[in-house]
Coordinates of N, CA, C and O in Angstrom, one line a residue:
M143 N 0.8 -1.2 0.0 CA 0.0 0.0 0.0 C 0.8 1.3 0.0 O 0.4 2.3 -0.4
R144 N 2.1 1.2 0.5 CA 2.9 2.4 0.6 C 3.3 2.9 -0.8 O 3.5 2.1 -1.7
L145 N 3.5 4.2 -0.9 CA 4.0 4.7 -2.2 C 5.4 4.4 -2.4 O 6.2 4.3 -1.4
A146 N 5.8 4.4 -3.6 CA 7.3 4.2 -4.0 C 8.0 5.4 -3.3 O 7.6 6.5 -3.3
G147 N 9.2 5.1 -2.8 CA 10.0 6.1 -2.1 C 9.7 6.3 -0.7 O 10.3 7.2 0.0
Q148 N 8.8 5.5 -0.1 CA 8.5 5.6 1.3 C 9.0 4.4 2.1 O 8.7 4.3 3.3
E149 N 9.9 3.6 1.5 CA 10.5 2.5 2.2 C 11.2 2.8 3.5 O 11.2 2.1 4.5
E150 N 11.8 4.0 3.5 CA 12.6 4.5 4.7 C 11.7 4.6 5.9 O 12.2 4.4 7.0
Y151 N 10.4 4.8 5.8 CA 9.5 4.9 6.9 C 9.5 3.6 7.6 O 9.4 3.5 8.9
G152 N 9.5 2.5 6.9 CA 9.5 1.2 7.5 C 10.8 0.9 8.2 O 10.9 0.4 9.3
V153 N 11.9 1.2 7.5 CA 13.3 0.9 8.1 C 13.5 1.7 9.3 O 14.1 1.2 10.3
L154 N 13.1 2.9 9.4 CA 13.3 3.8 10.5 C 12.1 4.0 11.4 O 12.0 4.9 12.2
A155 N 11.2 3.0 11.4 CA 9.9 3.1 12.1 C 10.2 3.4 13.6 O 9.5 4.3 14.2
E156 N 11.1 2.7 14.3 CA 11.2 3.0 15.7 C 11.8 4.3 16.0 O 11.3 5.0 17.0
V157 N 12.7 4.8 15.2 CA 13.3 6.2 15.4 C 12.2 7.2 15.1 O 12.0 8.2 15.9
L158 N 11.4 7.0 14.1 CA 10.4 8.0 13.7 C 9.3 8.0 14.8 O 8.9 9.1 15.2
V159 N 8.9 6.9 15.4 CA 7.9 6.8 16.4 C 8.4 7.6 17.7 O 7.6 8.4 18.3
R160 N 9.7 7.4 18.0 CA 10.2 8.2 19.2 C 10.1 9.7 18.9 O 9.7 10.5 19.8
G161 N 10.4 10.1 17.7 CA 10.3 11.6 17.4 C 8.9 12.1 17.4 O 8.6 13.1 18.0
Y162 N 8.0 11.3 16.8 CA 6.5 11.7 16.8 C 6.0 11.8 18.2 O 5.2 12.7 18.5
E163 N 6.3 10.8 19.0 CA 5.7 10.7 20.4 C 6.3 11.7 21.3 O 5.8 12.0 22.4
G164 N 7.4 12.4 20.9 CA 8.1 13.4 21.7 C 7.4 14.7 21.7 O 7.8 15.6 22.4
I165 N 6.4 14.9 20.9 CA 5.6 16.1 20.8 C 4.2 15.9 21.0 O 3.6 15.0 20.4
R166 N 3.5 16.6 21.8 CA 2.1 16.4 22.2 C 1.2 16.8 21.0 O 1.5 17.8 20.3
F167 N 0.1 16.1 20.9 CA -0.9 16.4 19.9 C -1.3 17.9 19.9 O -1.4 18.6 18.9
E168 N -1.5 18.4 21.1 CA -2.0 19.8 21.3 C -1.0 20.8 20.8 O -1.3 21.9 20.4
E169 N 0.3 20.5 20.8 CA 1.3 21.4 20.3 C 1.4 21.3 18.8 O 1.5 22.3 18.2
V170 N 1.4 20.1 18.3 CA 1.5 19.9 16.8 C 0.3 20.5 16.1 O 0.4 21.1 15.1
H171 N -0.9 20.3 16.7 CA -2.2 20.7 16.0 C -2.9 21.8 16.7 O -4.2 21.8 16.6
R172 N -2.2 22.7 17.3 CA -2.9 23.8 18.1 C -3.9 24.6 17.2 O -4.9 25.0 17.6
E173 N -3.5 24.8 15.9 CA -4.4 25.5 15.0 C -5.7 24.8 14.7 O -6.7 25.4 14.4
A174 N -5.7 23.5 14.8 CA -6.9 22.7 14.5 C -7.8 22.5 15.6 O -9.0 22.2 15.4
L175 N -7.4 22.8 16.8 CA -8.2 22.5 18.0 C -9.6 23.2 18.0 O -10.6 22.6 18.3
P176 N -9.7 24.5 17.6 CA -11.0 25.1 17.5 C -11.9 24.5 16.5 O -13.1 24.8 16.6
F177 N -11.5 23.7 15.6 CA -12.3 23.1 14.6 C -12.8 21.7 14.9 O -13.4 21.1 14.0
L178 N -12.4 21.2 16.1 CA -12.8 19.8 16.4 C -14.3 19.8 16.6 O -14.9 20.7 17.1
P179 N -15.0 18.7 16.1 CA -16.4 18.6 16.3 C -16.8 18.2 17.7 O -15.9 18.1 18.6
S180 N -18.1 18.0 18.0 CA -18.5 17.6 19.3 C -18.1 16.2 19.6 O -17.9 15.4 18.7
A181 N -17.8 15.9 20.9 CA -17.4 14.6 21.3 C -18.4 13.5 20.8 O -19.6 13.8 20.7
G182 N -17.8 12.4 20.4 CA -18.7 11.3 19.9 C -18.6 11.2 18.4 O -19.0 10.2 17.8
A183 N -18.2 12.3 17.7 CA -18.1 12.3 16.2 C -17.1 11.3 15.7 O -16.1 10.9 16.5
R184 N -17.2 10.9 14.5 CA -16.3 10.0 13.8 C -15.1 10.9 13.3 O -15.4 11.9 12.7
V185 N -13.9 10.5 13.5 CA -12.7 11.2 13.1 C -11.9 10.2 12.2 O -11.7 9.0 12.6
L186 N -11.3 10.8 11.2 CA -10.4 10.0 10.3 C -9.0 10.6 10.4 O -8.8 11.8 10.1
D187 N -8.0 9.8 10.7 CA -6.6 10.2 10.8 C -5.9 9.4 9.7 O -5.6 8.2 9.8
I188 N -5.6 10.1 8.6 CA -4.9 9.5 7.4 C -3.4 9.7 7.5 O -3.0 10.8 7.6
G189 N -2.6 8.6 7.5 CA -1.2 8.7 7.7 C -0.9 8.8 9.2 O -0.2 9.7 9.7
A190 N -1.5 7.9 10.0 CA -1.6 8.0 11.4 C -0.3 7.8 12.1 O -0.1 8.1 13.3
G191 N 0.7 7.3 11.4 CA 2.1 7.2 12.0 C 2.2 6.4 13.3 O 1.8 5.3 13.4
S192 N 2.6 7.1 14.4 CA 2.8 6.4 15.7 C 1.5 6.2 16.4 O 1.5 5.6 17.5
G193 N 0.4 6.8 15.9 CA -0.9 6.7 16.7 C -1.0 7.8 17.7 O -2.1 7.9 18.4
R194 N -0.1 8.7 17.8 CA -0.2 9.8 18.8 C -1.5 10.6 18.7 O -2.2 10.8 19.6
D195 N -1.8 11.0 17.4 CA -2.9 11.9 17.2 C -4.2 11.1 17.4 O -5.2 11.6 18.0
A196 N -4.2 9.9 16.9 CA -5.4 9.0 17.1 C -5.7 8.8 18.6 O -6.9 8.9 19.0
A197 N -4.7 8.5 19.3 CA -4.9 8.3 20.8 C -5.4 9.6 21.5 O -6.3 9.6 22.3
A198 N -4.8 10.7 21.1 CA -5.3 12.0 21.7 C -6.7 12.3 21.3 O -7.5 12.8 22.1
L199 N -7.1 12.0 20.1 CA -8.5 12.2 19.7 C -9.5 11.3 20.4 O -10.6 11.7 20.8
V200 N -9.1 10.0 20.6 CA -9.9 9.1 21.4 C -10.1 9.6 22.8 O -11.2 9.6 23.4
A201 N -9.0 10.1 23.4 CA -9.1 10.7 24.8 C -10.0 11.9 24.9 O -10.5 12.2 25.9
R202 N -10.2 12.6 23.7 CA -11.1 13.7 23.7 C -12.6 13.3 23.4 O -13.4 14.1 23.2
G203 N -12.8 12.0 23.3 CA -14.2 11.5 23.1 C -14.6 11.2 21.7 O -15.8 11.0 21.5
F204 N -13.6 11.1 20.8 CA -14.0 10.8 19.4 C -13.8 9.3 19.1 O -13.0 8.6 19.8
R205 N -14.5 8.8 18.1 CA -14.3 7.5 17.5 C -13.4 7.6 16.3 O -13.7 8.4 15.4
V206 N -12.2 7.0 16.3 CA -11.2 7.3 15.4 C -10.9 6.1 14.4 O -10.7 5.0 14.9
V207 N -10.9 6.3 13.1 CA -10.4 5.4 12.2 C -9.0 5.9 11.8 O -8.8 7.1 11.3
A208 N -8.0 5.1 12.1 CA -6.6 5.5 11.8 C -6.0 4.7 10.6 O -6.0 3.5 10.7
V209 N -5.6 5.4 9.6 CA -5.2 4.8 8.4 C -3.6 5.0 8.3 O -3.2 6.1 8.4
E210 N -2.9 3.9 8.1 CA -1.5 4.0 8.0 C -1.0 3.0 7.0 O -1.2 1.8 7.2
P211 N -0.2 3.4 6.0 CA 0.2 2.4 5.0 C 1.5 1.6 5.3 O 1.7 0.5 4.8
T212 N 2.3 2.1 6.3 CA 3.5 1.4 6.6 C 3.3 0.4 7.7 O 3.0 0.8 8.8
D213 N 3.5 -0.9 7.3 CA 3.2 -2.0 8.3 C 3.9 -1.8 9.6 O 3.4 -2.0 10.7
E214 N 5.2 -1.4 9.5 CA 6.0 -1.3 10.7 C 5.5 -0.2 11.7 O 5.4 -0.4 12.9
L215 N 5.1 0.9 11.1 CA 4.6 2.0 11.9 C 3.2 1.6 12.5 O 3.0 1.9 13.7
R216 N 2.4 1.0 11.7 CA 1.1 0.6 12.2 C 1.2 -0.4 13.3 O 0.4 -0.2 14.3
E217 N 2.1 -1.3 13.2 CA 2.2 -2.3 14.3 C 2.7 -1.7 15.6 O 2.3 -2.0 16.7
L218 N 3.7 -0.8 15.5 CA 4.2 -0.1 16.6 C 3.2 0.8 17.3 O 3.0 0.8 18.5
A219 N 2.4 1.4 16.4 CA 1.3 2.3 16.9 C 0.2 1.5 17.7 O -0.2 1.9 18.7
R220 N -0.1 0.4 17.1 CA -1.1 -0.5 17.8 C -0.6 -0.9 19.2 O -1.4 -1.0 20.2
H221 N 0.7 -1.2 19.3 CA 1.3 -1.6 20.6 C 1.3 -0.4 21.5 O 1.0 -0.6 22.7
L222 N 1.7 0.8 21.1 CA 1.8 1.9 21.9 C 0.4 2.5 22.4 O 0.3 3.0 23.5
H223 N -0.5 2.4 21.5 CA -1.9 3.0 21.7 C -2.9 1.9 21.5 O -3.6 1.9 20.4
P224 N -3.1 1.0 22.4 CA -4.1 -0.1 22.3 C -5.6 0.3 22.6 O -6.4 -0.5 22.7
E225 N -5.8 1.7 22.6 CA -7.2 2.1 23.0 C -8.2 1.5 22.1 O -8.1 1.4 20.9
P226 N -9.3 1.0 22.7 CA -10.3 0.3 21.9 C -11.1 1.3 21.0 O -11.8 0.8 20.0
G227 N -11.0 2.6 21.2 CA -11.7 3.5 20.3 C -11.0 3.8 19.0 O -11.5 4.6 18.2
I228 N -9.8 3.1 18.7 CA -9.1 3.3 17.5 C -9.3 2.1 16.6 O -9.0 1.0 17.0
E229 N -9.8 2.3 15.4 CA -9.8 1.2 14.4 C -8.7 1.4 13.4 O -8.7 2.5 12.7
W230 N -7.8 0.5 13.3 CA -6.6 0.6 12.5 C -6.9 0.0 11.1 O -7.4 -1.1 11.0
I231 N -6.5 0.7 10.0 CA -6.7 0.2 8.7 C -5.4 0.4 7.9 O -4.8 1.5 8.0
E232 N -5.0 -0.6 7.1 CA -3.9 -0.4 6.2 C -4.5 0.3 5.0 O -5.4 -0.2 4.3
G233 N -3.9 1.4 4.6 CA -4.4 2.2 3.5 C -3.6 3.4 3.3 O -2.8 3.8 4.1
A234 N -3.9 4.1 2.2 CA -3.2 5.4 1.8 C -4.0 6.2 0.8 O -4.8 5.6 0.1
L235 N -3.7 7.4 0.8 CA -4.2 8.3 -0.3 C -3.5 7.9 -1.6 O -2.4 7.3 -1.5
P236 N -4.0 8.0 -2.8 CA -5.2 8.9 -3.0 C -6.5 8.3 -2.8 O -7.5 9.0 -2.8
D237 N -6.7 6.9 -2.7 CA -8.0 6.3 -2.6 C -8.5 6.0 -1.2 O -9.7 5.8 -1.0
V238 N -7.6 5.8 -0.3 CA -7.9 5.3 1.1 C -8.9 4.2 1.0 O -10.0 4.2 1.7
A239 N -8.6 3.1 0.3 CA -9.4 2.0 0.2 C -9.7 1.4 1.6 O -8.8 1.4 2.5
G240 N -10.9 0.9 1.8 CA -11.2 0.3 3.1 C -11.9 1.2 4.1 O -12.4 0.8 5.1
V241 N -11.9 2.5 3.7 CA -12.5 3.5 4.6 C -13.9 3.8 4.1 O -14.1 4.1 2.9
E242 N -14.9 3.6 4.9 CA -16.3 3.8 4.5 C -17.0 4.9 5.3 O -16.6 5.2 6.5
G243 N -17.9 5.5 4.8 CA -18.7 6.5 5.5 C -18.1 7.9 5.4 O -17.1 8.2 4.7
Q244 N -18.6 8.8 6.3 CA -18.1 10.2 6.3 C -17.7 10.5 7.8 O -18.1 9.8 8.7
F245 N -16.9 11.6 7.9 CA -16.3 11.9 9.2 C -16.4 13.4 9.4 O -16.3 14.2 8.5
G246 N -16.7 13.7 10.7 CA -16.8 15.1 11.1 C -15.5 15.9 11.1 O -15.4 17.1 11.1
F247 N -14.4 15.1 11.1 CA -13.0 15.7 11.2 C -12.1 14.7 10.5 O -12.0 13.6 10.9
V248 N -11.3 15.2 9.5 CA -10.4 14.4 8.8 C -9.0 15.1 9.0 O -8.9 16.3 8.7
L249 N -8.0 14.4 9.4 CA -6.7 14.9 9.7 C -5.6 14.2 8.8 O -5.6 13.0 8.7
L250 N -4.9 15.1 8.1 CA -3.7 14.6 7.3 C -2.5 15.4 7.8 O -2.3 16.6 7.5
S251 N -1.8 14.8 8.7 CA -0.6 15.4 9.3 C 0.7 14.9 8.6 O 1.0 13.7 8.7
A252 N 1.3 15.8 7.9 CA 2.6 15.5 7.2 C 2.4 14.3 6.2 O 3.1 13.4 6.1
V253 N 1.3 14.4 5.4 CA 0.9 13.4 4.4 C 0.9 13.9 3.0 O 1.4 13.3 2.1
W254 N 0.3 15.1 2.8 CA 0.0 15.6 1.5 C 1.3 15.8 0.6 O 1.2 15.6 -0.6
M255 N 2.4 16.0 1.2 CA 3.7 16.2 0.5 C 4.2 14.9 -0.2 O 5.1 15.0 -1.0
H256 N 3.6 13.8 0.1 CA 4.0 12.5 -0.5 C 3.3 12.3 -1.8 O 3.7 11.3 -2.5
L257 N 2.3 13.1 -2.2 CA 1.5 12.8 -3.4 C 2.0 13.7 -4.5 O 2.2 14.9 -4.3
D258 N 2.1 13.2 -5.7 CA 2.4 14.0 -6.9 C 1.1 14.7 -7.3 O 0.0 14.6 -6.8
E259 N 1.3 15.6 -8.3 CA 0.1 16.4 -8.7 C -1.1 15.7 -9.1 O -2.2 16.0 -8.7
G260 N -1.0 14.6 -9.9 CA -2.1 13.8 -10.3 C -2.8 13.1 -9.1 O -4.0 13.0 -9.0
Q261 N -1.9 12.6 -8.2 CA -2.5 12.0 -7.0 C -3.2 13.0 -6.1 O -4.2 12.6 -5.5
R262 N -2.7 14.2 -6.0 CA -3.3 15.2 -5.2 C -4.7 15.5 -5.7 O -5.7 15.7 -4.9
D263 N -4.9 15.6 -7.0 CA -6.2 15.9 -7.6 C -7.1 14.7 -7.2 O -8.3 15.0 -6.8
T264 N -6.7 13.5 -7.4 CA -7.6 12.3 -7.1 C -7.9 12.3 -5.6 O -9.0 12.0 -5.2
A265 N -6.9 12.5 -4.8 CA -7.0 12.5 -3.4 C -8.0 13.5 -2.9 O -8.8 13.2 -2.0
M266 N -8.0 14.7 -3.4 CA -8.9 15.8 -3.0 C -10.4 15.4 -3.3 O -11.3 15.7 -2.5
V267 N -10.6 14.8 -4.4 CA -11.9 14.3 -4.7 C -12.4 13.3 -3.6 O -13.5 13.4 -3.1
R268 N -11.5 12.4 -3.3 CA -11.8 11.4 -2.2 C -12.1 12.1 -0.9 O -13.0 11.7 -0.2
L269 N -11.2 13.0 -0.5 CA -11.4 13.7 0.7 C -12.7 14.5 0.8 O -13.4 14.5 1.8
G270 N -13.1 15.1 -0.3 CA -14.4 15.7 -0.4 C -15.5 14.8 -0.1 O -16.6 15.2 0.5
E271 N -15.4 13.5 -0.5 CA -16.4 12.5 -0.2 C -16.4 12.1 1.3 O -17.5 11.6 1.8
L272 N -15.3 12.1 1.9 CA -15.1 11.6 3.3 C -15.5 12.6 4.4 O -15.8 12.2 5.5
V273 N -15.6 13.9 4.1 CA -15.9 14.9 5.1 C -17.4 15.1 5.1 O -18.0 15.3 4.1
T274 N -18.0 15.0 6.3 CA -19.4 15.3 6.4 C -19.8 16.7 6.1 O -18.9 17.6 6.2
P275 N -21.0 17.0 5.6 CA -21.4 18.4 5.4 C -21.1 19.2 6.7 O -21.5 18.8 7.8
G276 N -20.4 20.3 6.6 CA -20.1 21.1 7.8 C -18.9 20.6 8.6 O -18.5 21.2 9.5
G277 N -18.3 19.5 8.1 CA -17.2 18.9 8.8 C -15.9 19.6 8.4 O -15.8 20.4 7.5
S278 N -14.8 19.3 9.1 CA -13.5 19.9 8.8 C -12.4 18.9 8.3 O -12.4 17.8 8.7
L279 N -11.6 19.4 7.4 CA -10.4 18.7 6.9 C -9.2 19.6 7.3 O -9.2 20.8 7.0
V280 N -8.3 18.9 8.0 CA -7.1 19.6 8.5 C -5.9 19.0 7.8 O -5.8 17.7 7.8
M281 N -5.0 19.8 7.3 CA -3.8 19.2 6.7 C -2.6 20.1 7.0 O -2.8 21.4 7.1
T282 N -1.4 19.5 7.1 CA -0.2 20.3 7.2 C 0.7 20.0 5.9 O 0.7 18.9 5.4
L283 N 1.3 21.1 5.4 CA 2.1 21.0 4.2 C 3.6 21.4 4.6 O 3.8 22.4 5.2
R284 N 4.5 20.4 4.3 CA 5.9 20.6 4.7 C 6.6 21.4 3.6 O 6.4 21.1 2.4
H285 N 7.5 22.2 4.0 CA 8.4 23.0 3.1 C 9.8 22.9 3.6 O 10.1 23.0 4.8
G286 N 10.7 22.6 2.7 CA 12.2 22.5 3.0 C 12.8 21.3 2.3 O 12.2 20.6 1.5
P287 N 14.1 21.1 2.5 CA 14.8 20.1 1.8 C 14.3 18.7 2.2 O 13.8 18.4 3.2
V288 N 14.5 17.8 1.2 CA 14.0 16.4 1.3 C 15.2 15.5 1.6 O 16.2 15.6 0.9
S289 N 15.0 14.6 2.6 CA 16.1 13.6 2.9 C 16.2 12.7 1.7 O 15.3 12.3 1.0
P290 N 17.5 12.2 1.4 CA 17.7 11.3 0.3 C 16.9 10.0 0.5 O 16.7 9.5 1.6
G291 N 16.3 9.5 -0.6 CA 15.5 8.2 -0.5 C 14.0 8.4 -0.2 O 13.3 7.5 -0.2
R292 N 13.7 9.7 0.2 CA 12.2 9.9 0.5 C 11.6 10.6 -0.7 O 12.2 11.3 -1.5
R293 N 10.3 10.3 -0.9 CA 9.5 10.9 -2.0 C 8.6 12.0 -1.4 O 7.7 11.7 -0.7
M294 N 9.0 13.2 -1.7 CA 8.3 14.4 -1.2 C 8.2 15.5 -2.2 O 9.1 15.6 -3.0
F295 N 7.1 16.3 -2.1 CA 7.0 17.4 -3.0 C 6.6 18.7 -2.2 O 5.9 18.6 -1.2
D296 N 7.2 19.8 -2.5 CA 7.0 21.0 -1.8 C 5.7 21.6 -2.4 O 5.7 22.3 -3.5
V297 N 4.6 21.4 -1.8 CA 3.3 21.8 -2.4 C 2.9 23.1 -1.9 O 2.7 23.3 -0.6
P298 N 2.6 24.1 -2.7 CA 2.2 25.4 -2.3 C 0.8 25.4 -1.6 O -0.1 24.7 -2.1
A299 N 0.7 26.2 -0.6 CA -0.6 26.2 0.1 C -1.7 26.7 -0.8 O -2.8 26.1 -0.8
Q300 N -1.4 27.7 -1.7 CA -2.5 28.2 -2.6 C -3.0 27.2 -3.5 O -4.2 27.1 -3.8
E301 N -2.1 26.3 -4.1 CA -2.5 25.2 -4.9 C -3.5 24.3 -4.2 O -4.6 23.9 -4.8
T302 N -3.2 24.0 -3.0 CA -4.1 23.1 -2.2 C -5.4 23.8 -1.9 O -6.4 23.1 -2.0
I303 N -5.4 25.0 -1.6 CA -6.6 25.8 -1.3 C -7.5 25.8 -2.5 O -8.7 25.5 -2.4
E304 N -7.0 26.0 -3.7 CA -7.8 26.0 -4.9 C -8.3 24.7 -5.3 O -9.4 24.5 -5.7
L305 N -7.5 23.6 -5.1 CA -7.9 22.3 -5.3 C -9.1 21.9 -4.4 O -10.1 21.3 -4.8
A306 N -9.0 22.3 -3.1 CA -10.0 22.0 -2.2 C -11.3 22.7 -2.5 O -12.4 22.2 -2.5
R307 N -11.2 24.0 -2.9 CA -12.3 24.8 -3.3 C -13.1 24.2 -4.4 O -14.4 24.2 -4.4
A308 N -12.4 23.6 -5.4 CA -13.1 23.0 -6.5 C -13.9 21.7 -6.1 O -14.7 21.3 -6.8
R309 N -13.6 21.2 -4.9 CA -14.3 20.0 -4.4 C -15.3 20.4 -3.2 O -15.7 19.5 -2.5
G310 N -15.6 21.7 -3.1 CA -16.6 22.1 -2.1 C -16.0 22.3 -0.7 O -16.8 22.3 0.3
L311 N -14.7 22.4 -0.6 CA -14.1 22.6 0.7 C -13.5 24.0 0.8 O -12.6 24.3 0.0
A312 N -14.0 24.8 1.7 CA -13.6 26.2 1.8 C -12.5 26.4 2.9 O -12.7 25.8 4.0
V313 N -11.4 27.1 2.6 CA -10.4 27.3 3.7 C -11.0 28.3 4.7 O -11.6 29.3 4.4
V314 N -10.8 27.8 6.0 CA -11.3 28.7 7.1 C -10.2 29.0 8.0 O -10.3 29.9 9.0
H315 N -9.0 28.5 7.8 CA -7.8 28.8 8.6 C -6.6 28.5 7.7 O -6.5 27.5 7.1
R316 N -5.6 29.4 7.8 CA -4.3 29.2 7.1 C -3.3 29.9 8.0 O -3.4 31.1 8.3
S317 N -2.2 29.2 8.3 CA -1.1 29.7 9.1 C 0.2 29.0 8.7 O 0.2 28.0 8.1
H318 N 1.3 29.7 9.0 CA 2.6 29.2 8.7 C 3.5 29.2 10.0 O 3.4 30.1 10.7
H319 N 4.2 28.1 10.2 CA 5.0 28.1 11.4 C 6.3 27.3 11.2 O 6.4 26.5 10.2
G320 N 7.2 27.4 12.1 CA 8.5 26.6 12.0 C 8.2 25.2 12.4 O 7.1 24.8 12.8
D321 N 9.2 24.4 12.3 CA 9.2 23.0 12.5 C 9.1 22.7 14.0 O 9.9 23.2 14.8
R322 N 8.1 22.0 14.5 CA 7.9 21.8 15.9 C 8.9 20.7 16.5 O 8.9 20.4 17.7
M323 N 9.7 20.1 15.6 CA 10.7 19.1 16.0 C 12.1 19.8 16.0 O 13.1 19.2 16.2
G324 N 12.0 21.2 15.7 CA 13.3 22.0 15.9 C 14.2 22.0 14.7 O 15.3 22.5 14.8
R325 N 13.8 21.4 13.5 CA 14.6 21.4 12.4 C 14.6 22.8 11.7 O 13.5 23.3 11.3
P326 N 15.7 23.5 11.7 CA 15.7 25.0 11.3 C 15.4 25.2 9.8 O 15.0 26.3 9.5
D327 N 15.6 24.2 9.0 CA 15.4 24.4 7.5 C 14.0 23.9 7.1 O 13.7 23.9 5.9
I328 N 13.2 23.5 8.0 CA 11.8 22.9 7.7 C 10.8 23.9 8.2 O 10.9 24.4 9.4
S329 N 9.7 24.2 7.5 CA 8.6 24.9 8.0 C 7.3 24.3 7.5 O 7.3 23.4 6.6
W330 N 6.2 24.7 8.0 CA 4.9 24.1 7.7 C 3.8 25.1 7.5 O 3.8 26.1 8.1
D331 N 2.9 24.8 6.6 CA 1.6 25.5 6.5 C 0.5 24.6 7.2 O 0.5 23.4 7.0
A332 N -0.3 25.2 8.0 CA -1.5 24.5 8.6 C -2.7 25.0 7.9 O -2.9 26.3 7.8
L333 N -3.5 24.1 7.3 CA -4.7 24.5 6.6 C -5.9 23.8 7.2 O -5.8 22.6 7.5
V334 N -7.0 24.5 7.3 CA -8.2 23.9 7.8 C -9.3 24.3 6.8 O -9.5 25.5 6.4
F335 N -10.0 23.3 6.3 CA -11.1 23.4 5.3 C -12.4 23.0 6.0 O -12.5 22.1 6.8
R336 N -13.5 23.6 5.5 CA -14.8 23.3 6.0 C -15.7 22.9 4.8 O -15.7 23.5 3.8
A337 N -16.3 21.7 4.9 CA -17.2 21.2 3.9 C -18.5 22.0 3.9 O -19.0 22.3 4.9
A338 N -19.0 22.2 2.7 CA -20.3 22.9 2.6 C -21.4 22.1 3.3 O -21.4 20.9 3.3
E339 N -22.4 22.8 3.9 CA -23.4 22.2 4.7 C -24.5 21.7 3.7 O -24.7 22.4 2.7

């Protein structure tokens, strides 16, 4: 299920999990917190990584479907976060096969940069189908140099906003910040979209 060029995520899974778990959900996603739905809503975490965000969302009263394409990360995450409110699925954008229904909140943390232009177009169509009317889609866009062996694209925020708008998703928040893992040459855009009611 993983995209070509993502093999390093499996090889470095334990190191990556330590890094991800070293930063709290509330710090990484502070811009998204005001857009969380009411407790009890269904939440979709695409590219769930270590499970940090899925576990934090379950603790806030949500039912979470966590999608992760890398077997090694998914297994470590299940072990670290065995909460019964998390349903783990092997899958990836652009189609997120195996995910059914709609969600009041869809999170893509450090995911969008792995998709090429054609995949981003296909993925945005799928995301538009997954967000409930009035629901939120949150994504972070990475900017900066790419490590050798990884497949990443520096995707402009405006391109993503226009792509979302064409699928009925309006931007309601946009901000730019430094890397929360302290890497000086990396920065991020945080985008929140709202689906039409």
